[in-house]
Coordinates of C-alpha atoms and ligand atoms in Angstrom, one line a residue:
Chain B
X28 CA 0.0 0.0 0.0
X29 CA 0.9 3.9 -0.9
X30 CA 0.1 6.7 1.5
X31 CA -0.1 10.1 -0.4
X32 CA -1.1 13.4 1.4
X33 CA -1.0 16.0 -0.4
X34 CA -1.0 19.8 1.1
X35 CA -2.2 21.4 -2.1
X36 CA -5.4 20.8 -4.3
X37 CA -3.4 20.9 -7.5
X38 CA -0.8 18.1 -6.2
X39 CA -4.3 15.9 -4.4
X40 CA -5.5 16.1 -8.5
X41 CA -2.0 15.5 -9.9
X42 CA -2.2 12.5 -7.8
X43 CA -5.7 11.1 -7.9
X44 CA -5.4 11.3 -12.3
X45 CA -1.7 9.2 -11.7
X46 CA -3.6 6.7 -9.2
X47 CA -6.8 6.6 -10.4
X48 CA -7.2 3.6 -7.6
X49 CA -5.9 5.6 -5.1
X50 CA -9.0 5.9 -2.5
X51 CA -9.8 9.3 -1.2
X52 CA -9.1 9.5 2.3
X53 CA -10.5 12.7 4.9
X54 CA -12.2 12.1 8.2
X55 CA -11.7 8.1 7.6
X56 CA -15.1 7.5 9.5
X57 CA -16.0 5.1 6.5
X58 CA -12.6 4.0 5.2
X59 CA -11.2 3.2 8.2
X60 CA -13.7 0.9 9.5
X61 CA -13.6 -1.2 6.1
X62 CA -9.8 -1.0 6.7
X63 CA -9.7 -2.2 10.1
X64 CA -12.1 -5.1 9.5
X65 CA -10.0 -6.1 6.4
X66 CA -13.3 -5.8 3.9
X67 CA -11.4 -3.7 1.5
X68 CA -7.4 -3.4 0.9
X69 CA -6.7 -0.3 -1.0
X70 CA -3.4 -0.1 -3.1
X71 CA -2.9 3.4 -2.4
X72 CA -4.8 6.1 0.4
X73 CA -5.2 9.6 -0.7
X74 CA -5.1 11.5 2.5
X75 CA -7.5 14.6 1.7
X76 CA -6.9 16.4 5.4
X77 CA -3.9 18.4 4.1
X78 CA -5.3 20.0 1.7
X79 CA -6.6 23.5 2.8
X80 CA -8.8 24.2 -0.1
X81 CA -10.8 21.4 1.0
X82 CA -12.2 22.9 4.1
X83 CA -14.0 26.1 5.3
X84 CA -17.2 27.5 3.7
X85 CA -17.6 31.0 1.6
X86 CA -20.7 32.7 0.8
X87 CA -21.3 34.5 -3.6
X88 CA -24.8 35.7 -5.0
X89 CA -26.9 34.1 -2.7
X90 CA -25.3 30.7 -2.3
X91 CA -22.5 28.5 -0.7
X92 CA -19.8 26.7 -1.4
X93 CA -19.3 24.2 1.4
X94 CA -15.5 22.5 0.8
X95 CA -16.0 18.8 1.0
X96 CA -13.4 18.1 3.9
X97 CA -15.2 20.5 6.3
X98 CA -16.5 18.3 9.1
X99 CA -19.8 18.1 10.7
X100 CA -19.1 19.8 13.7
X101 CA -18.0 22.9 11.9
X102 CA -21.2 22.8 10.0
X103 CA -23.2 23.2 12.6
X104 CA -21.5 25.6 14.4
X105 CA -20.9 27.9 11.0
X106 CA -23.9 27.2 8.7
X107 CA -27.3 26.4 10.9
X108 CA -29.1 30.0 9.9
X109 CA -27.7 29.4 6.2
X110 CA -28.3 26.1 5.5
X111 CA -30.4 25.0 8.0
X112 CA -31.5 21.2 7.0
X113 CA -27.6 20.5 6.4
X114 CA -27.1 21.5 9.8
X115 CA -29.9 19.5 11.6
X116 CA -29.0 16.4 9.9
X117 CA -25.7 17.0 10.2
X118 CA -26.7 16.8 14.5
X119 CA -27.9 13.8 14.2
X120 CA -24.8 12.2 12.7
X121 CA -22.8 9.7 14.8
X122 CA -20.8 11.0 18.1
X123 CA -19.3 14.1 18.6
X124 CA -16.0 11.9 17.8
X125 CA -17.2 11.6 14.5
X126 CA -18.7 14.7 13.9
X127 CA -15.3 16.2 14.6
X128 CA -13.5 13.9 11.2
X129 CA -16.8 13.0 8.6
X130 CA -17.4 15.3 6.5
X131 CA -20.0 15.9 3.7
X132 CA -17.9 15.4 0.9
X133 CA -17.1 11.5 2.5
X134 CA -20.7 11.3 2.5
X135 CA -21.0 11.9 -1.1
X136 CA -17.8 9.9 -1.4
X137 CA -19.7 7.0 -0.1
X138 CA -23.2 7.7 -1.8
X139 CA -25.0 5.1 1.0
X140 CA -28.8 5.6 0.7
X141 CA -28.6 6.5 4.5
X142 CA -26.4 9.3 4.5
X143 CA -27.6 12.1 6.9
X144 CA -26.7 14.6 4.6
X145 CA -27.9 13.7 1.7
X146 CA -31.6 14.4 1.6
X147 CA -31.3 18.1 2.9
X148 CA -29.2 18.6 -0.2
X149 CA -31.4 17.0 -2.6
X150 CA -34.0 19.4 -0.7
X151 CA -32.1 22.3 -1.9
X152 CA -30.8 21.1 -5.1
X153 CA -27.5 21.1 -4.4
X154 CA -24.7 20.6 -6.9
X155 CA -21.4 18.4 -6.4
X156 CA -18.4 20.1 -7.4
X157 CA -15.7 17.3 -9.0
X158 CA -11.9 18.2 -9.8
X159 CA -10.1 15.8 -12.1
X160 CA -6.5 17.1 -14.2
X161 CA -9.4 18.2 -16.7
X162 CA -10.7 20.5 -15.1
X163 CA -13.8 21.5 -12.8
X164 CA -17.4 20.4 -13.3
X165 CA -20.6 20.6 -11.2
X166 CA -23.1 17.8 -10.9
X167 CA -26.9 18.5 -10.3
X168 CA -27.3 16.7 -6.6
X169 CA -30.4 14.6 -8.7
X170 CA -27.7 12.9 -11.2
X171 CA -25.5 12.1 -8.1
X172 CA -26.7 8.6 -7.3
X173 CA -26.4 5.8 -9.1
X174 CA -27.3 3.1 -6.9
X175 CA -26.4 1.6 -3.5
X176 CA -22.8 3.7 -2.7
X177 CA -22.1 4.3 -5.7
X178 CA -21.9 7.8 -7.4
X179 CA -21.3 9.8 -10.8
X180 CA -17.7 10.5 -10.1
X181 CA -15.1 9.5 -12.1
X182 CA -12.4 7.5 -11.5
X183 CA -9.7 10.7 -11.7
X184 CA -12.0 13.1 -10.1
X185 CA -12.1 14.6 -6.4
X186 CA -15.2 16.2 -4.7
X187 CA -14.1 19.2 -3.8
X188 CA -17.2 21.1 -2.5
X189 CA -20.7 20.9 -2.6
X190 CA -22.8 24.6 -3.6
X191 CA -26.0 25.0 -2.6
X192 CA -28.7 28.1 -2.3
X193 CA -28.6 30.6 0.8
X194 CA -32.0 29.0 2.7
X195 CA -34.9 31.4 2.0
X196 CA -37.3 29.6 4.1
X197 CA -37.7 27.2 6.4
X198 CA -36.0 23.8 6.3
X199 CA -36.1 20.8 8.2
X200 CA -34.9 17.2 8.9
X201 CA -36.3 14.3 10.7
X202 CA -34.8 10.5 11.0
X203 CA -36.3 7.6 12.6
X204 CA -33.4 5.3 14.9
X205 CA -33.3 3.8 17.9
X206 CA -31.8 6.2 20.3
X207 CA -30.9 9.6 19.3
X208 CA -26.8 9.6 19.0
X209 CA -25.0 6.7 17.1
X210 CA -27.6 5.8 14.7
X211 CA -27.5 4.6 11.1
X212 CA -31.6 6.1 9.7
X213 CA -34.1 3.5 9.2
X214 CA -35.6 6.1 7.5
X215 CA -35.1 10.0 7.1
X216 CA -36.8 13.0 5.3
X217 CA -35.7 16.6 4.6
X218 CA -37.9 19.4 3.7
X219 CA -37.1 22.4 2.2
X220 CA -40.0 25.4 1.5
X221 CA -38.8 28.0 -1.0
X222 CA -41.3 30.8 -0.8
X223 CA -39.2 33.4 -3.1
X224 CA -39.9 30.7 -5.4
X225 CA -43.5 29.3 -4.8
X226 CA -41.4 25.4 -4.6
X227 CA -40.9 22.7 -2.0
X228 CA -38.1 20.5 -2.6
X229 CA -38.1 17.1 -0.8
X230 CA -35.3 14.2 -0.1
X231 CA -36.2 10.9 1.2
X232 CA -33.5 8.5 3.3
X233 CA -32.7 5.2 3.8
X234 CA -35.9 3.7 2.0
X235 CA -35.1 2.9 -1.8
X236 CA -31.5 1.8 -3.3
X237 CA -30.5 5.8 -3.7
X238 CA -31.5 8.8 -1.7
X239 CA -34.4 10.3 -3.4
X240 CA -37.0 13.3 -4.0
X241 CA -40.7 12.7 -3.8
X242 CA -41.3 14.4 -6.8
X243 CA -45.5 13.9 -6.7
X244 CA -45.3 15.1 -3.0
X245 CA -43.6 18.7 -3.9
X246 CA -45.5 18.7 -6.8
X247 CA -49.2 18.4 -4.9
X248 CA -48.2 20.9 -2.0
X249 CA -46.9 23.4 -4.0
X250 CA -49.5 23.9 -5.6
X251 CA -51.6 23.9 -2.4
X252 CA -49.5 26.7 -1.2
X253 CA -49.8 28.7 -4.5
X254 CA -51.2 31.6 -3.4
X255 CA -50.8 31.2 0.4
X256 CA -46.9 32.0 1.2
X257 CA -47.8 35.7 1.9
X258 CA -50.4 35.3 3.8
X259 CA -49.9 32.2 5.1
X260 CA -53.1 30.5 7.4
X261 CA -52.9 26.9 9.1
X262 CA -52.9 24.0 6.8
X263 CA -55.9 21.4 6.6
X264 CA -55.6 17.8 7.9
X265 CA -56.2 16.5 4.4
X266 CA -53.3 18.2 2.9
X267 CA -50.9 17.5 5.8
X268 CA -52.4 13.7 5.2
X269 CA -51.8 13.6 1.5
X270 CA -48.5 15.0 1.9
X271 CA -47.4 12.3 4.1
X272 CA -49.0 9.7 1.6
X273 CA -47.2 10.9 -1.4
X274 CA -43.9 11.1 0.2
X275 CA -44.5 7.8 1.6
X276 CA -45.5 6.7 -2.1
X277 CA -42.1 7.8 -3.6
X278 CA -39.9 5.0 -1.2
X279 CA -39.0 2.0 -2.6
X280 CA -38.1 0.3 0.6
X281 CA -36.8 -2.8 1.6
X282 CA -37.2 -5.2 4.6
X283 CA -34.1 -5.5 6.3
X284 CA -32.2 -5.7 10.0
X285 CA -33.4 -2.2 10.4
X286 CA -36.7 -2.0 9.8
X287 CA -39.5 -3.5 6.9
X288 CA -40.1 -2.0 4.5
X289 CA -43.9 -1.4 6.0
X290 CA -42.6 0.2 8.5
X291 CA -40.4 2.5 6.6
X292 CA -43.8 3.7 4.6
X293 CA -45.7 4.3 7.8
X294 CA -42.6 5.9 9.2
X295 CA -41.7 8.5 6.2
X296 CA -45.1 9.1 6.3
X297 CA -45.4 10.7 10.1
X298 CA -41.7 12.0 9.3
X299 CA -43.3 13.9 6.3
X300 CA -46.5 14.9 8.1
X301 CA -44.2 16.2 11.4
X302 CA -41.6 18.5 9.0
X303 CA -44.8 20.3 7.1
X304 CA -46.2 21.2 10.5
X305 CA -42.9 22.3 11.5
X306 CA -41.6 24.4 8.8
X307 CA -45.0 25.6 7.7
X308 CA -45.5 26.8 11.4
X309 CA -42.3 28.5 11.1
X310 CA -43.2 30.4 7.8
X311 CA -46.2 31.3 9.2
X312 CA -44.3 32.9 11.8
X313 CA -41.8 34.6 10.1
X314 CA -44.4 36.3 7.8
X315 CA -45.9 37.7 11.3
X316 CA -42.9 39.3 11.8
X317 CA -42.5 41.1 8.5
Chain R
X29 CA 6.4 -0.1 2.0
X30 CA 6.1 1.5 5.5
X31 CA 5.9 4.8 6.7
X32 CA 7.0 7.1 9.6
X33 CA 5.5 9.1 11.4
X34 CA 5.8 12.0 13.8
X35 CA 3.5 13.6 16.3
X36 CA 3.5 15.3 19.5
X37 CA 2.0 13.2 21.9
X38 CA 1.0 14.8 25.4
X39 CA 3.7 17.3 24.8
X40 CA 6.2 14.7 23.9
X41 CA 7.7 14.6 20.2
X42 CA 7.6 10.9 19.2
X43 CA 8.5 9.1 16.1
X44 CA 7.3 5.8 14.6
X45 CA 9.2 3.9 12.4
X46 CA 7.9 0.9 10.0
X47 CA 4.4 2.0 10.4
X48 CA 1.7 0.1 7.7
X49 CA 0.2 3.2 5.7
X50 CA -3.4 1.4 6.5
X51 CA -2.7 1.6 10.2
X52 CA -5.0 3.4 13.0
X53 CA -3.6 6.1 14.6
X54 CA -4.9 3.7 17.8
X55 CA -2.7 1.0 16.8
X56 CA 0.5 3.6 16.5
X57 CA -0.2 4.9 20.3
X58 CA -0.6 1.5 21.7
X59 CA 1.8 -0.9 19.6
X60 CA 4.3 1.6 18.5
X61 CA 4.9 4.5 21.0
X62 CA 4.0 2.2 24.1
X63 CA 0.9 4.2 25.2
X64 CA -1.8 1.7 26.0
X65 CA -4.1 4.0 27.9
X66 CA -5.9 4.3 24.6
X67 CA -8.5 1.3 24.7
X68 CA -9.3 -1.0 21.7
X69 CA -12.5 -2.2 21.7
X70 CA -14.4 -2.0 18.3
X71 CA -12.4 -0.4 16.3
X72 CA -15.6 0.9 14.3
X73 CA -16.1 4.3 15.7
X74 CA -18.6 2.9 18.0
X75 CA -17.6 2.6 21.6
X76 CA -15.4 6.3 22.2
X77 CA -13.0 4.1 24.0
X78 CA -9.7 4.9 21.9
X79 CA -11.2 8.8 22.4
X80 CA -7.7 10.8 22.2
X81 CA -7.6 14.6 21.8
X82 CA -6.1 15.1 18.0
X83 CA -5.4 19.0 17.2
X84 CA -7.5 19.8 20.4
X85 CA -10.8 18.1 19.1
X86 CA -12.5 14.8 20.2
X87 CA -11.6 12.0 18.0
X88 CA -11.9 8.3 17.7
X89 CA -8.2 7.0 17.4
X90 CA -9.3 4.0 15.7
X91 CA -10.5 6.0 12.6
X92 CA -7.5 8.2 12.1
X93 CA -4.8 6.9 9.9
X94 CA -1.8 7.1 10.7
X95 CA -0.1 9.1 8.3
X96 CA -3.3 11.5 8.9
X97 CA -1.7 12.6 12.4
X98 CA 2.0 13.8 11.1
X99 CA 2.8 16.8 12.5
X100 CA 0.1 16.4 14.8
X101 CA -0.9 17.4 18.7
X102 CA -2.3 14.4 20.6
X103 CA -3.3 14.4 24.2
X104 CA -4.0 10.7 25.8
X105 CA -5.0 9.8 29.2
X106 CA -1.7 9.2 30.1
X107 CA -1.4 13.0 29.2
X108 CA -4.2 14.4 31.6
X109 CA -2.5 14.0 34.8
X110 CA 1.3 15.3 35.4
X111 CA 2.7 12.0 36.6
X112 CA 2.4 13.3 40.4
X113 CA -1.1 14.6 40.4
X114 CA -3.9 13.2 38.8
X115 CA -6.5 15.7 36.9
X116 CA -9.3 16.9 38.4
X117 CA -11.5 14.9 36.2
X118 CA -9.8 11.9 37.0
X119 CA -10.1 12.2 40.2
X120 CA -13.4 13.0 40.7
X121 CA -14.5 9.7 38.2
X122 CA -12.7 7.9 41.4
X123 CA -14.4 9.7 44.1
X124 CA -18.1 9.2 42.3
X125 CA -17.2 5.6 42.2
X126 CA -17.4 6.4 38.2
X127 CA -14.7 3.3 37.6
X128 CA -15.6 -0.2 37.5
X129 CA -13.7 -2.0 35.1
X130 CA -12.4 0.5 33.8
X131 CA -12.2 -0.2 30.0
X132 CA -14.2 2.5 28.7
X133 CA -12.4 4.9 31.3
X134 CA -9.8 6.5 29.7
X135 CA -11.8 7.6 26.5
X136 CA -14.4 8.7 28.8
X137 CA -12.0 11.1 30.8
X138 CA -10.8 12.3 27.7
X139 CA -14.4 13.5 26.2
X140 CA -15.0 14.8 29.8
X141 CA -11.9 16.8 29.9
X142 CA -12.3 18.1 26.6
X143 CA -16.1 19.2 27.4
X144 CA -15.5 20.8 30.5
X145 CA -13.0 23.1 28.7
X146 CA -15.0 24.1 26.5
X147 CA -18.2 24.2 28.4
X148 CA -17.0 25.0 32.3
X149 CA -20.7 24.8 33.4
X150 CA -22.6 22.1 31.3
X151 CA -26.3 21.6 31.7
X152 CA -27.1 17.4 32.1
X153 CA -28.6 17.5 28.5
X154 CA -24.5 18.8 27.9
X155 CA -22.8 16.1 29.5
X156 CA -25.6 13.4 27.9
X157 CA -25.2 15.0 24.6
X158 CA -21.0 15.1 24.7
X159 CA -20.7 11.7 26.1
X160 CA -22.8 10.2 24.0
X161 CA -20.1 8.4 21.7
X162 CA -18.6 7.0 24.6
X163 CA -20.1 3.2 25.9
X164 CA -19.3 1.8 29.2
X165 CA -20.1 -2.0 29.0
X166 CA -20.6 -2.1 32.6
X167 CA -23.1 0.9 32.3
X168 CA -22.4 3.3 34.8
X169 CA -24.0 5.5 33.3
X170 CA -25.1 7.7 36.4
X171 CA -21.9 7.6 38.5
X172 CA -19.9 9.3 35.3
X173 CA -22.1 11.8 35.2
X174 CA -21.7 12.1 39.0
X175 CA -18.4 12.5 38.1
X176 CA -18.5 14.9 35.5
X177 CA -20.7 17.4 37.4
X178 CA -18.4 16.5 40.2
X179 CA -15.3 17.9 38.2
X180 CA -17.2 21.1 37.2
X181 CA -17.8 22.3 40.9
X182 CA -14.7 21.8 41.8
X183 CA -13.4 23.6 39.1
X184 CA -15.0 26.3 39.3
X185 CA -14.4 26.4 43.2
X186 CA -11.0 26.5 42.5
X187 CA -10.5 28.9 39.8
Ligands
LIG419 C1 -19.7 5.3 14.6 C2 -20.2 5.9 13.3 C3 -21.4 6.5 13.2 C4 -21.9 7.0 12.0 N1 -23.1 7.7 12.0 C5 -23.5 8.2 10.8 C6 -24.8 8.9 10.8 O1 -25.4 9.0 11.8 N2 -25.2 9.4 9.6 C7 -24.4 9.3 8.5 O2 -24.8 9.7 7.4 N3 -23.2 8.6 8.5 C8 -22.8 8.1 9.6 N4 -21.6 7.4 9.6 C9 -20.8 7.3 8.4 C10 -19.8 8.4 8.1 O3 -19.4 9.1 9.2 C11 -20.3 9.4 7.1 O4 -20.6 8.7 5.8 C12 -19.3 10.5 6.8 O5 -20.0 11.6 6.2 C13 -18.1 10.1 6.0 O6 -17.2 11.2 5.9 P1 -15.6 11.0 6.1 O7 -15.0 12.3 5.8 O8 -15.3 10.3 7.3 O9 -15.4 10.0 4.8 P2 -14.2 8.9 4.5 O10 -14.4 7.7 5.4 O11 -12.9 9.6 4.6 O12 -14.6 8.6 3.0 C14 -15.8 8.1 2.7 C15 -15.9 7.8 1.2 O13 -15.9 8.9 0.4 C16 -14.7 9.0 -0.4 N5 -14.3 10.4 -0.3 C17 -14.1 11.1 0.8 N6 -13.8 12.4 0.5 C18 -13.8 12.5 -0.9 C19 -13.6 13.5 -1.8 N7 -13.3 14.8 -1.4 N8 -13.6 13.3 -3.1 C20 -14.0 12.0 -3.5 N9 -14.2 11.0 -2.7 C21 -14.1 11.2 -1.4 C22 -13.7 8.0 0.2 O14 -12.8 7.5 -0.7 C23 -14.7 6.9 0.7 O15 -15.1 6.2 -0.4 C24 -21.1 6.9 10.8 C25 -19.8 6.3 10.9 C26 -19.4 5.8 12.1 C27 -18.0 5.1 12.2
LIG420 S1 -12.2 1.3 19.4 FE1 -12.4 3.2 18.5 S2 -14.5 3.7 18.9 FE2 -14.3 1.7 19.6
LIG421 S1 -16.4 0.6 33.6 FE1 -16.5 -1.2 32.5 S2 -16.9 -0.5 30.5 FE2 -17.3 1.2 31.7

């Protein structure tokens, strides 16, 4: 085995398009456990930790650009008014321990349908941003995931950051586990409300082979919300229902060690139904304010 | 091929020598540098008993490669106390009666330490929340807290 660690972005690419095997290294909270227990033995590690144009945050025309080593921890204490459903799921992730090394763009990196920080940025539309000797490209959040862990990156690329809009509205994030630290989701949901816009974006966890939107559920409330964001008045049961049905609709989930996949239905469902009331609550506020 | 490394551990420079680049920061500590405080018990992140201070933050030694923590500051248990006196933390987790086997001991006086620097007065939804990658098999669960609430009023009595 090789250990490379770079200190410079330019030298991490120069060495990622020589050893296209090499595998990206930062906080290790996924590689190192498949390292320890032996399931995988990479020829070469590509420490990513180094590399200061990796970490820290910076803020252009209304968005961010979040640099993909910038841990959990950091998030949270940096970003929760500006991206605010990053931020809760990024406190529900692991330990503190681990919120101190994992990072977003090892998240990505590992594209598992239960990463905590994926569905807030399908939410929000994020785009990845991938480095390779080529050059720099961005890739639309929804063309990220192409199955269980595995992603749209190429073989010679790097993430290097993910961009994503300044939040405009409320946003939330909800996972069902069995105690509240240390928990891998049986199921998660993040909801984003985009009132400049008249949109609701969606992201769905741990209940289909990718994380995913629920495209029919945004669709429906949007339109029930046409009209309403400036004056906004208490939703009915029946559209607080439906939403919770559609989004429930969208999972493809299976039965596993963690839950069936009836459960993960019935669960995304209440998830769905407990982040409308939440953020639409929230609006409702906020337009008092005004 | 093998790598070397050097870090500052508990105030100490140190070099290893033949380390395997897929090695745990963990297994450098306790293998290499002869610093077994730092326990191995899952060596998945899970149990907060290799906790070591890395660049002054909570970390799980275990998931730290080695080559990560070149140049690095590392504090260990064997680092809290000054060889004569123990810390105050460590002290008070024997005076609670916070120790019974003791395994999951020294990362738990590490994530205490490190809380009550930052957080001199924690609320007991503080402690919960900072402890909560830490495990004790023999769940003690209410005599390390005990401990930790312990440490902070003495502490602050002191300074
Ligand atoms: C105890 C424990 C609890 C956990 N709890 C949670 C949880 O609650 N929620 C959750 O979502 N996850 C959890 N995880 C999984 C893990 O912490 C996350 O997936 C984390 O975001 C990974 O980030 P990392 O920086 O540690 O990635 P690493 O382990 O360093 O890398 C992960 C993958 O991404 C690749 N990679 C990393 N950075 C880049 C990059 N810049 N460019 C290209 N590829 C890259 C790596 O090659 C690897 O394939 C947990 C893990 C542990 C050990
Ligand atoms: S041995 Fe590192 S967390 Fe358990
Ligand atoms: S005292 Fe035995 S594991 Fe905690």
């Amino acid at each position: 085995m090789e250990f490379f660690r770079p200190t410079s972005l330019s030298d991490a690419c120069r060495l990622k398009s020589e050893h296209p095997d090499a595998v990206p290294l930062c906080g290790g909270t996924d590689v190192m456990v498949d390292i320890n227990f032996d399931r995988h033995r990479p020829e070469s590690l590509l420490d990513l930790t180094a590399v200061p144009e990796l970490f820290g945050w910076s803020r252009y025309d209304g968005h961010l650009r979040i640099g993909a080593a910038m841990p959990y921890t950091a998030i949270i204490a940096e970003l929760s008014a500006e991206a605010p459903g990053l931020a809760i799921a990024s406190r529900t992730v692991g330990s503190p321990q681990i919120r101190n090394r994992a990072s977003v763009g090892g998240n990505l990196g590992s594209a598992s349908p239960a990463g905590d920080a994926l569905p807030p940025l399908l939410a929000v539309d994020a785009e990845v941003e991938a480095i390779s000797a080529a050059g720099t490209r961005r890739i639309p959040i929804h063309e990220f995931f192409l199955g269980p862990k595995r992603n749209a990156l190429r073989p010679d690329e790097l993430i290097t950051a993910v961009h994503l809009p300044v939040a405009r509205g409320p946003q939330q994030f909800a996972k069902v586990g069995t105690r509240n630290a240390m928990v891998i989701a049986v199921c998660s949901f993040s909801l984003a409300l985009h009132p400049d816009a008249g949109r609701v974006g969606t992201g769905i966890g741990s209940a289909a082979p990718t994380p995913l939107p629920a495209r029919k559920a945004e669709t429906f409330l949007a339109g029930e919300l046409t009209d309403r964001w400036a004056e906004p008045t208490d939703l009915s049961e029946d559209v607080v229902r439906r939403f919770g049905e559609l989004v429930a609709a969208a999972a493809v989930p299976i039965d596993d060690v963690r839950g069936t996949a009836a459960y993960r239905r019935h669960a995304l469902s209440v998830l769905a139904r407990r982040t409308l009331t939440w953020t639409w609550a929230d609006h409702i506020q906020r337009m008092g304010q005004r | 091929m093998t790598i070397r490394v050097t870090m500052t551990v508990n105030g100490e420079p140190l070099t290893a020598d033949d380390v395997w680049e897929g090695e745990s920061l963990l297994y450098v500590l306790r293998e290499r540098l002869g610093l077994p405080g730092s326990k191995n018990a899952c060596e998945q992140g899970e149990c907060g008993s290799c906790t070591v201070l890395l660049g002054g933050e909570v970390v799980c030694a275990c998931l730290v490669g080695a080559g990560q923590a070149e140049g690095a500051e590392i504090v260990t248990v064997e680092g809290l106390g000054d060889g004569e006196q123990l810390a105050t933390i460590q002290e008070t987790f024997v005076d609670a009666g916070a120790v019974q086997c003791g395994f999951c001991t020294p990362g738990l006086l590490i994530t205490a330490f490190d809380l009550l620097n930052r957080d001199p007065h924690p609320t007991d939804a503080t402690i919960r929340e900072a402890l909560a990658g830490n495990l004790c098999r023999c769940t003690g669960y209410e005599k390390i807290l005990d401990a930790v609430r312990l440490a902070a009023a003495r502490q602050s009595s002191s300074a």
